[in-house]
mmCIF file of C-alpha atoms in Angstrom:
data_model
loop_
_atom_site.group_PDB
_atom_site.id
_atom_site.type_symbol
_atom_site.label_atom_id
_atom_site.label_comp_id
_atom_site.label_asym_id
_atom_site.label_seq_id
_atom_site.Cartn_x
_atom_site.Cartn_y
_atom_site.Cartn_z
ATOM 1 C CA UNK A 1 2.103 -215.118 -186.097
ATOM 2 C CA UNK A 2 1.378 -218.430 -184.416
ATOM 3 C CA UNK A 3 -0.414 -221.436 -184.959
ATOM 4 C CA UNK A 4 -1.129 -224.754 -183.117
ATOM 5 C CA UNK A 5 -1.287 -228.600 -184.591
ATOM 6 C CA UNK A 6 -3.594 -231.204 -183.424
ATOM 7 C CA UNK A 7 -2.509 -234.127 -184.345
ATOM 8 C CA UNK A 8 -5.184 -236.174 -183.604
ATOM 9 C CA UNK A 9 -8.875 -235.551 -184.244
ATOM 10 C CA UNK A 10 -10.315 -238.351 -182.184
ATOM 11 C CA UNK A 11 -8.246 -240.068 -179.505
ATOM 12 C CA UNK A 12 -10.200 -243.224 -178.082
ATOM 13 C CA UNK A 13 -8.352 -245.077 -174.514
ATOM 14 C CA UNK A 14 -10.334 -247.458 -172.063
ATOM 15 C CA UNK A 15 -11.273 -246.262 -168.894
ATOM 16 C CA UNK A 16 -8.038 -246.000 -166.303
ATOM 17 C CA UNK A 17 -5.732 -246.124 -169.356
ATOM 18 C CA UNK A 18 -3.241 -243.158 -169.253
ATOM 19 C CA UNK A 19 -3.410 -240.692 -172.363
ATOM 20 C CA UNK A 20 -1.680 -238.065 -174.208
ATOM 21 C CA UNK A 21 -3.302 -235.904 -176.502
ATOM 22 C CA UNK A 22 -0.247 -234.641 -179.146
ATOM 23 C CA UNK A 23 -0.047 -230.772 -179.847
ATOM 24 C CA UNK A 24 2.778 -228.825 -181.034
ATOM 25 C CA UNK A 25 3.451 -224.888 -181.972
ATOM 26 C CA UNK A 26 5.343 -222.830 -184.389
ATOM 27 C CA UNK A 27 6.222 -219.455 -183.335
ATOM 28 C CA UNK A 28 9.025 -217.310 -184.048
ATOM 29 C CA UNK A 29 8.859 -215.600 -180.764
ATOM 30 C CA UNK A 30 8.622 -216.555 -177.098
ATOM 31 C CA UNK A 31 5.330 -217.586 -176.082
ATOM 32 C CA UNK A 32 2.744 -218.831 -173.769
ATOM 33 C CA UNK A 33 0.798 -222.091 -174.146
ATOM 34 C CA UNK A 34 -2.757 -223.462 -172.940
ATOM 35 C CA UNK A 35 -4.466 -226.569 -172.745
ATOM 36 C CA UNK A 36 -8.598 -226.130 -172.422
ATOM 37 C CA UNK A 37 -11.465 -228.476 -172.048
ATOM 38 C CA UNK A 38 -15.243 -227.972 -173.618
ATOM 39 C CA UNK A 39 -17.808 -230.410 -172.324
ATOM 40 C CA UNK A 40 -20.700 -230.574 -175.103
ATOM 41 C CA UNK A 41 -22.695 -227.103 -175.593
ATOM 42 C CA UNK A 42 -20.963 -225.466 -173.130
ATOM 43 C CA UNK A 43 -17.571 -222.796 -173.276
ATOM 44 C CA UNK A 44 -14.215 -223.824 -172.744
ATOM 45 C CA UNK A 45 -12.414 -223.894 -169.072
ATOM 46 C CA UNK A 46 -8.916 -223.739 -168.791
ATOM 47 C CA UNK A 47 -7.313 -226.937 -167.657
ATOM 48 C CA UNK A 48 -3.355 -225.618 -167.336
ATOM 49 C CA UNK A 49 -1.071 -223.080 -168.685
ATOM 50 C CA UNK A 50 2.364 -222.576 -169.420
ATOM 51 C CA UNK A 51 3.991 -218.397 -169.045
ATOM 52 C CA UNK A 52 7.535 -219.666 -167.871
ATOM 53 C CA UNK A 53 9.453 -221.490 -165.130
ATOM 54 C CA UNK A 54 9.186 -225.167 -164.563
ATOM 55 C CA UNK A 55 8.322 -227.021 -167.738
ATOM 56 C CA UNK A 56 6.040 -229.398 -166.616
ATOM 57 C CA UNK A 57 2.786 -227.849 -166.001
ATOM 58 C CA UNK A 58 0.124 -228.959 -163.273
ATOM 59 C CA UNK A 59 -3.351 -228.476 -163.936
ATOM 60 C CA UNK A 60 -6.691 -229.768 -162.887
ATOM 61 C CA UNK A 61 -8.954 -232.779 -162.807
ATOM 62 C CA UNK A 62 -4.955 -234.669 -162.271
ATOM 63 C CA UNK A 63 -3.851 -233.173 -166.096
ATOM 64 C CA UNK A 64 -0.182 -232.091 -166.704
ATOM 65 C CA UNK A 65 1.588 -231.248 -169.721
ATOM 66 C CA UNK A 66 5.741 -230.462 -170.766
ATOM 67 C CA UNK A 67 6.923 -227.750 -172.926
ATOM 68 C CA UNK A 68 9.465 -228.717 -174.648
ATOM 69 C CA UNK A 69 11.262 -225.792 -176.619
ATOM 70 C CA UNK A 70 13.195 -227.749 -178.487
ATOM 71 C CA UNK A 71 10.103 -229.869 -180.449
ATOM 72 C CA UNK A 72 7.728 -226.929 -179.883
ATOM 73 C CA UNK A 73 5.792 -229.224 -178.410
ATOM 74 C CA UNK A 74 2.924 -229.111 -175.386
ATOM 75 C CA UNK A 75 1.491 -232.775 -175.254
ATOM 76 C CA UNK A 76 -0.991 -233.187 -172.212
ATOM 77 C CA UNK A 77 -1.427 -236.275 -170.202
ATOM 78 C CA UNK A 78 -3.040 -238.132 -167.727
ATOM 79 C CA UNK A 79 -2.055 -241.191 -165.996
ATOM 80 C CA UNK A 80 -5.434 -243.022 -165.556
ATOM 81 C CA UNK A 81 -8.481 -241.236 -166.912
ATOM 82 C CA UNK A 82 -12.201 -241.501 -166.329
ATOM 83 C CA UNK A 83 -15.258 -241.378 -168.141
ATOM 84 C CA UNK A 84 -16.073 -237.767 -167.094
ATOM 85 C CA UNK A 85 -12.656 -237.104 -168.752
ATOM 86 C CA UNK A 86 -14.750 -237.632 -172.261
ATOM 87 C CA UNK A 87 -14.806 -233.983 -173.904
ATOM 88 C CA UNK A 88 -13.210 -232.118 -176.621
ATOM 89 C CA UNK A 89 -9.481 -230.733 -175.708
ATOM 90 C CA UNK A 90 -7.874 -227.284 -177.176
ATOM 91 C CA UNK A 91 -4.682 -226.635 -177.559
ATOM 92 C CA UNK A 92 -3.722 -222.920 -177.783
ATOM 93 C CA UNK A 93 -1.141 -220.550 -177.995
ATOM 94 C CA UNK A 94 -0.055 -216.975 -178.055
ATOM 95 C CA UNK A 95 3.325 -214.565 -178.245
ATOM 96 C CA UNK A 96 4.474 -213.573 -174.510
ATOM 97 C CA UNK A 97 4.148 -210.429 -173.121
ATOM 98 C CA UNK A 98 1.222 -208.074 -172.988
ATOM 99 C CA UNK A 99 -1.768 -208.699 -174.791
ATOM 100 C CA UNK A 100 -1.289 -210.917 -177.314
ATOM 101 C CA UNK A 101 -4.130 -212.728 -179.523
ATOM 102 C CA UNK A 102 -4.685 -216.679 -178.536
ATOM 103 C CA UNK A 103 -4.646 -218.818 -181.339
ATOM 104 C CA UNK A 104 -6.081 -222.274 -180.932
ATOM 105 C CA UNK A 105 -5.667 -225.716 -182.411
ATOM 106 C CA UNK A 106 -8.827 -227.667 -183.943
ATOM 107 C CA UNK A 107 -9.166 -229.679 -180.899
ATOM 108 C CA UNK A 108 -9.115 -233.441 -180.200
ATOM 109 C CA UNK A 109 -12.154 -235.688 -178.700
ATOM 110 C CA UNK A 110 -10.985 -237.678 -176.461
ATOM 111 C CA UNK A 111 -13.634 -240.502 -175.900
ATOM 112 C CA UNK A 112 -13.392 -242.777 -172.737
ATOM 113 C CA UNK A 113 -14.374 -245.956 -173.258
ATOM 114 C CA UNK A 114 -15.719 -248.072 -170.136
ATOM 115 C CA UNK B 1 -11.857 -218.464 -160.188
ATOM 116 C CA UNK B 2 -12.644 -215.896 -162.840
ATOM 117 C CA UNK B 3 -16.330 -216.496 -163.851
ATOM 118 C CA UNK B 4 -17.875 -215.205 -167.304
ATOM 119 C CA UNK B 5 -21.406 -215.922 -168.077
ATOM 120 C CA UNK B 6 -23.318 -215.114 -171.580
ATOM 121 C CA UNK B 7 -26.934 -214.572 -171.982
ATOM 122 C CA UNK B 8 -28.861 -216.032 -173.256
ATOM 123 C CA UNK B 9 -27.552 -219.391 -173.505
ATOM 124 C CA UNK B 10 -29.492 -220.298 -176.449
ATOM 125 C CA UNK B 11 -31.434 -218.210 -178.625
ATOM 126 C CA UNK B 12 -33.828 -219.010 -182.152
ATOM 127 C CA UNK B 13 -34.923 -215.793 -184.346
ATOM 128 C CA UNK B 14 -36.709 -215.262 -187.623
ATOM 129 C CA UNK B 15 -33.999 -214.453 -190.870
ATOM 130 C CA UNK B 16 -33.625 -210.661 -190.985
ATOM 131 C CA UNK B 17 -34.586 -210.046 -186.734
ATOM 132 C CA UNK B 18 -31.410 -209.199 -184.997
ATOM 133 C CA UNK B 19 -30.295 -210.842 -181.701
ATOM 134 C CA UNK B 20 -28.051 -209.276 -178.671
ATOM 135 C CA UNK B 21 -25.539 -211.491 -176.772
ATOM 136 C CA UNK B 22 -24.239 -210.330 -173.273
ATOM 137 C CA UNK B 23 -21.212 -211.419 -171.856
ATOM 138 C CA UNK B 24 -20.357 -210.486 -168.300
ATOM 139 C CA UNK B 25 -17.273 -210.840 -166.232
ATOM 140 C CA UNK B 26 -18.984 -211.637 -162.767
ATOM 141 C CA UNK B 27 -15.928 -211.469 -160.316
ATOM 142 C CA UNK B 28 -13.598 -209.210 -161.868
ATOM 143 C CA UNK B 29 -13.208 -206.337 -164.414
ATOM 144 C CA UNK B 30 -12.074 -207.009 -167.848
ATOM 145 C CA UNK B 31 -10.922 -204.358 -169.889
ATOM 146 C CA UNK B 32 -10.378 -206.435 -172.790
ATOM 147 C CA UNK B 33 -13.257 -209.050 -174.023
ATOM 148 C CA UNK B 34 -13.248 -211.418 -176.987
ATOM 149 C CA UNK B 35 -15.598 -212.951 -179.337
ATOM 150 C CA UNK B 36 -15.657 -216.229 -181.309
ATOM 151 C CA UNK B 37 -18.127 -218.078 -183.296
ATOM 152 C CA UNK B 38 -17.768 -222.381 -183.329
ATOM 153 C CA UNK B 39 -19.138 -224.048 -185.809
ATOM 154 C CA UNK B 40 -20.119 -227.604 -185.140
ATOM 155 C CA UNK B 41 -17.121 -230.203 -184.733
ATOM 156 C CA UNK B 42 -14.402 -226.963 -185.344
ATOM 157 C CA UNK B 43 -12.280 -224.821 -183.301
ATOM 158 C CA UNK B 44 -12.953 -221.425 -182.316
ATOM 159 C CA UNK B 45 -12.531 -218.173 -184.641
ATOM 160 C CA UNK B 46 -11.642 -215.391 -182.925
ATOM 161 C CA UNK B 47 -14.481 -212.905 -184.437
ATOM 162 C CA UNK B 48 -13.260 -209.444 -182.447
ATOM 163 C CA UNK B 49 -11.978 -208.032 -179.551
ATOM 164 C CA UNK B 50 -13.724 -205.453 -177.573
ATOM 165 C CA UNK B 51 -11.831 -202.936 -175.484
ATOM 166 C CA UNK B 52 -13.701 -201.323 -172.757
ATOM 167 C CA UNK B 53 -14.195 -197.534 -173.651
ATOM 168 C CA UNK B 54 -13.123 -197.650 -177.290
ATOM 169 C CA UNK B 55 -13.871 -199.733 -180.634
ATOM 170 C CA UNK B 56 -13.444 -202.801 -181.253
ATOM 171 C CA UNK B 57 -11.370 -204.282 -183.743
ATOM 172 C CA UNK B 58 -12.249 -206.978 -186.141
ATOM 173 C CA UNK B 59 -10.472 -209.822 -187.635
ATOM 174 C CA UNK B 60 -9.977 -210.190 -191.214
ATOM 175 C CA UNK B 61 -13.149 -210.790 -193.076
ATOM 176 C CA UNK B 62 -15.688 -210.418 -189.973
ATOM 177 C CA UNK B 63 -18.191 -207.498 -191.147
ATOM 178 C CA UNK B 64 -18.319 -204.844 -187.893
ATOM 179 C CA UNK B 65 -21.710 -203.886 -189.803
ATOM 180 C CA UNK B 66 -23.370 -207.046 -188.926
ATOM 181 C CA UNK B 67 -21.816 -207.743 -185.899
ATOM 182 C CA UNK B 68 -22.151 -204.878 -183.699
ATOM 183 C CA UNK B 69 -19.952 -204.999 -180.565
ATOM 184 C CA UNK B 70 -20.296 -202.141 -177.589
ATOM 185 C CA UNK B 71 -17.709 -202.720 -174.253
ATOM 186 C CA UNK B 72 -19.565 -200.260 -172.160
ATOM 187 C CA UNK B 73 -18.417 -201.314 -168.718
ATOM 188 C CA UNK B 74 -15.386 -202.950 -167.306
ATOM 189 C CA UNK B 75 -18.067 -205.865 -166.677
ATOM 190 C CA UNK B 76 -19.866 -206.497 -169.900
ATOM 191 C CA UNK B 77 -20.047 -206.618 -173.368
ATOM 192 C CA UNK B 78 -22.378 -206.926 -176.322
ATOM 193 C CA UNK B 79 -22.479 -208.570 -179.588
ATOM 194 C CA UNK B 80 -25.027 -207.799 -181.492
ATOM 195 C CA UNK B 81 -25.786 -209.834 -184.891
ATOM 196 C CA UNK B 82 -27.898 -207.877 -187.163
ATOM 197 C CA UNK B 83 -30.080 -208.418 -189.701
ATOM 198 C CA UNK B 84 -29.565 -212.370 -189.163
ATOM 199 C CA UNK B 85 -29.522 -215.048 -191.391
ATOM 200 C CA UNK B 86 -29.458 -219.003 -191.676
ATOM 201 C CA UNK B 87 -25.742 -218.803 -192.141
ATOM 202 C CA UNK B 88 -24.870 -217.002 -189.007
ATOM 203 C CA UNK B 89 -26.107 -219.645 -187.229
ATOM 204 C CA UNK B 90 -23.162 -220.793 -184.890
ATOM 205 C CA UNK B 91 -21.903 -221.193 -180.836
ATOM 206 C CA UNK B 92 -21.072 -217.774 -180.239
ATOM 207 C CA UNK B 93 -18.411 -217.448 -177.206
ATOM 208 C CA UNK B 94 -16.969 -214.866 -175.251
ATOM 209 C CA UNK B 95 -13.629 -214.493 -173.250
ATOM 210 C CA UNK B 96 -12.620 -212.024 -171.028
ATOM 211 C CA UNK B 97 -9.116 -211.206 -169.801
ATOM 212 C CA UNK B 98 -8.238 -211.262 -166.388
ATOM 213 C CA UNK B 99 -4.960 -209.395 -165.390
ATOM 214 C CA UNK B 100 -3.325 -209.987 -162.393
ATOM 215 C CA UNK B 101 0.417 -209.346 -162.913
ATOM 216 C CA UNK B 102 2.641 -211.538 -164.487
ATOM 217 C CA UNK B 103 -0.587 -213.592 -166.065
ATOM 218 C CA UNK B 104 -2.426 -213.597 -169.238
ATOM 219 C CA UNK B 105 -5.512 -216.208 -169.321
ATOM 220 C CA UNK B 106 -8.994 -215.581 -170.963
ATOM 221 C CA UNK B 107 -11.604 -217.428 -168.806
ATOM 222 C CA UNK B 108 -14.652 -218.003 -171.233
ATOM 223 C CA UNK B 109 -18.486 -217.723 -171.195
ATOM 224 C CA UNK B 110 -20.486 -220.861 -171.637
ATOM 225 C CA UNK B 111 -21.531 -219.221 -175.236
ATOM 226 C CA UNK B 112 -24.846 -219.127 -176.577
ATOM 227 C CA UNK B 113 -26.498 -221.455 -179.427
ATOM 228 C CA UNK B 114 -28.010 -218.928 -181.929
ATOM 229 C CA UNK B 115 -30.218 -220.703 -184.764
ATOM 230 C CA UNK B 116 -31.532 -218.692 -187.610
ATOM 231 C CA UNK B 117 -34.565 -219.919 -189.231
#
């Protein structure tokens, strides 16, 4: 089985600060990783993923995030973010290959401050 | 992208009515759907996961009594909570795989507020 760890249940940065929002994995098999994004009463949309390849991970709205194998790790970042940035963040993860079930992490807030 | 919309987005009932959620995968076909229930401030629990054509199959501790799930089409699904109470108040949201090869990413619904009274 896998889980996810959030870190940090509220992360609060100024407006054009950069930010990383911590997560990290345990898993005793390969697997794929996922960053989403829920704006308040709405579902989640998927901001970047991770299957293989390249290790640094592009995603929308200017997000990346590194896997790094060797601290099961998946931090996202941002460089300078924005108000419209405020939302809660998943982190979630799930064994490779074929259908596998998605575990997520118990999410951070990140709250932009103007 | 992959859209998935729910209806309806927010629902109130009387304790004891039950209440049916649809989830729909508008742009592609989704042979595999998922259910999860939020409670304020938490992360999601993954109630079930509804295979088009077959049963679904329950996590541990979810009754499939009260929470009736049908995957009728490659397009929609159906949760049905029965018999509802105060406590099943929640966000209800569902996911459906898309499949392309070589990917594996649930695209979610915008879930639905149910509120028991």
């Amino acid at each position: 089985a896998q889980s996810v760890t959030q870190l940090d249940s509220q992360v609060p940065v100024f407006e054009e600060a950069p930010v990383e929002l911590r997560c990290n994995y345990s898993s005793s098999v390969s697997v794929y990783l996922f960053w989403y994004v829920q704006y308040p009463n709405q579902g989640l949309q998927l901001l970047l993923k991770y299957l293989s390849g390249s290790t640094l991970v592009k995603g929308i709205n200017g997000f990346e995030a590194e896997f790094n194998k060797s601290q099961t790790s998946f931090h996202l970042r941002k460089p300078s973010v924005h108000i419209s940035d405020t939302a809660e963040y998943f982190c979630a993860v799930s064994a490779s290959g074929g259908y596998q079930k998605v575990t997520f992490g118990t999410g951070t807030k990140l709250q932009v401050i103007p | 992208g992959a859209v998935v919309s729910q209806h309806p987005s927010w629902v109130i009932c009387k304790s004891g009515t039950s209440v049916k959620i649809e989830c729909r995968s508008l742009d592609f076909q989704a042979t595999t759907m998922f259910w999860y229930r939020q409670f304020p401030k938490q992360s999601l629990m993954l109630m079930a996961t509804s295979n088009e054509g077959s049963k679904a199959t329950y996590e541990q501790g979810v009754e499939k009594d009260k929470f009736l799930i049908n995957h009728a089409s490659l397009t929609l699904s159906t949760l049905t909570v029965t018999s509802a109470h105060p406590e099943d108040s929640s966000f209800y949201i569902c996911s459906a795989r898309d499949l392309p090869a070589g990917t594996d990413t649930q695209y979610f619904g915008p879930g639905t507020r149910l509120t028991v009274l």
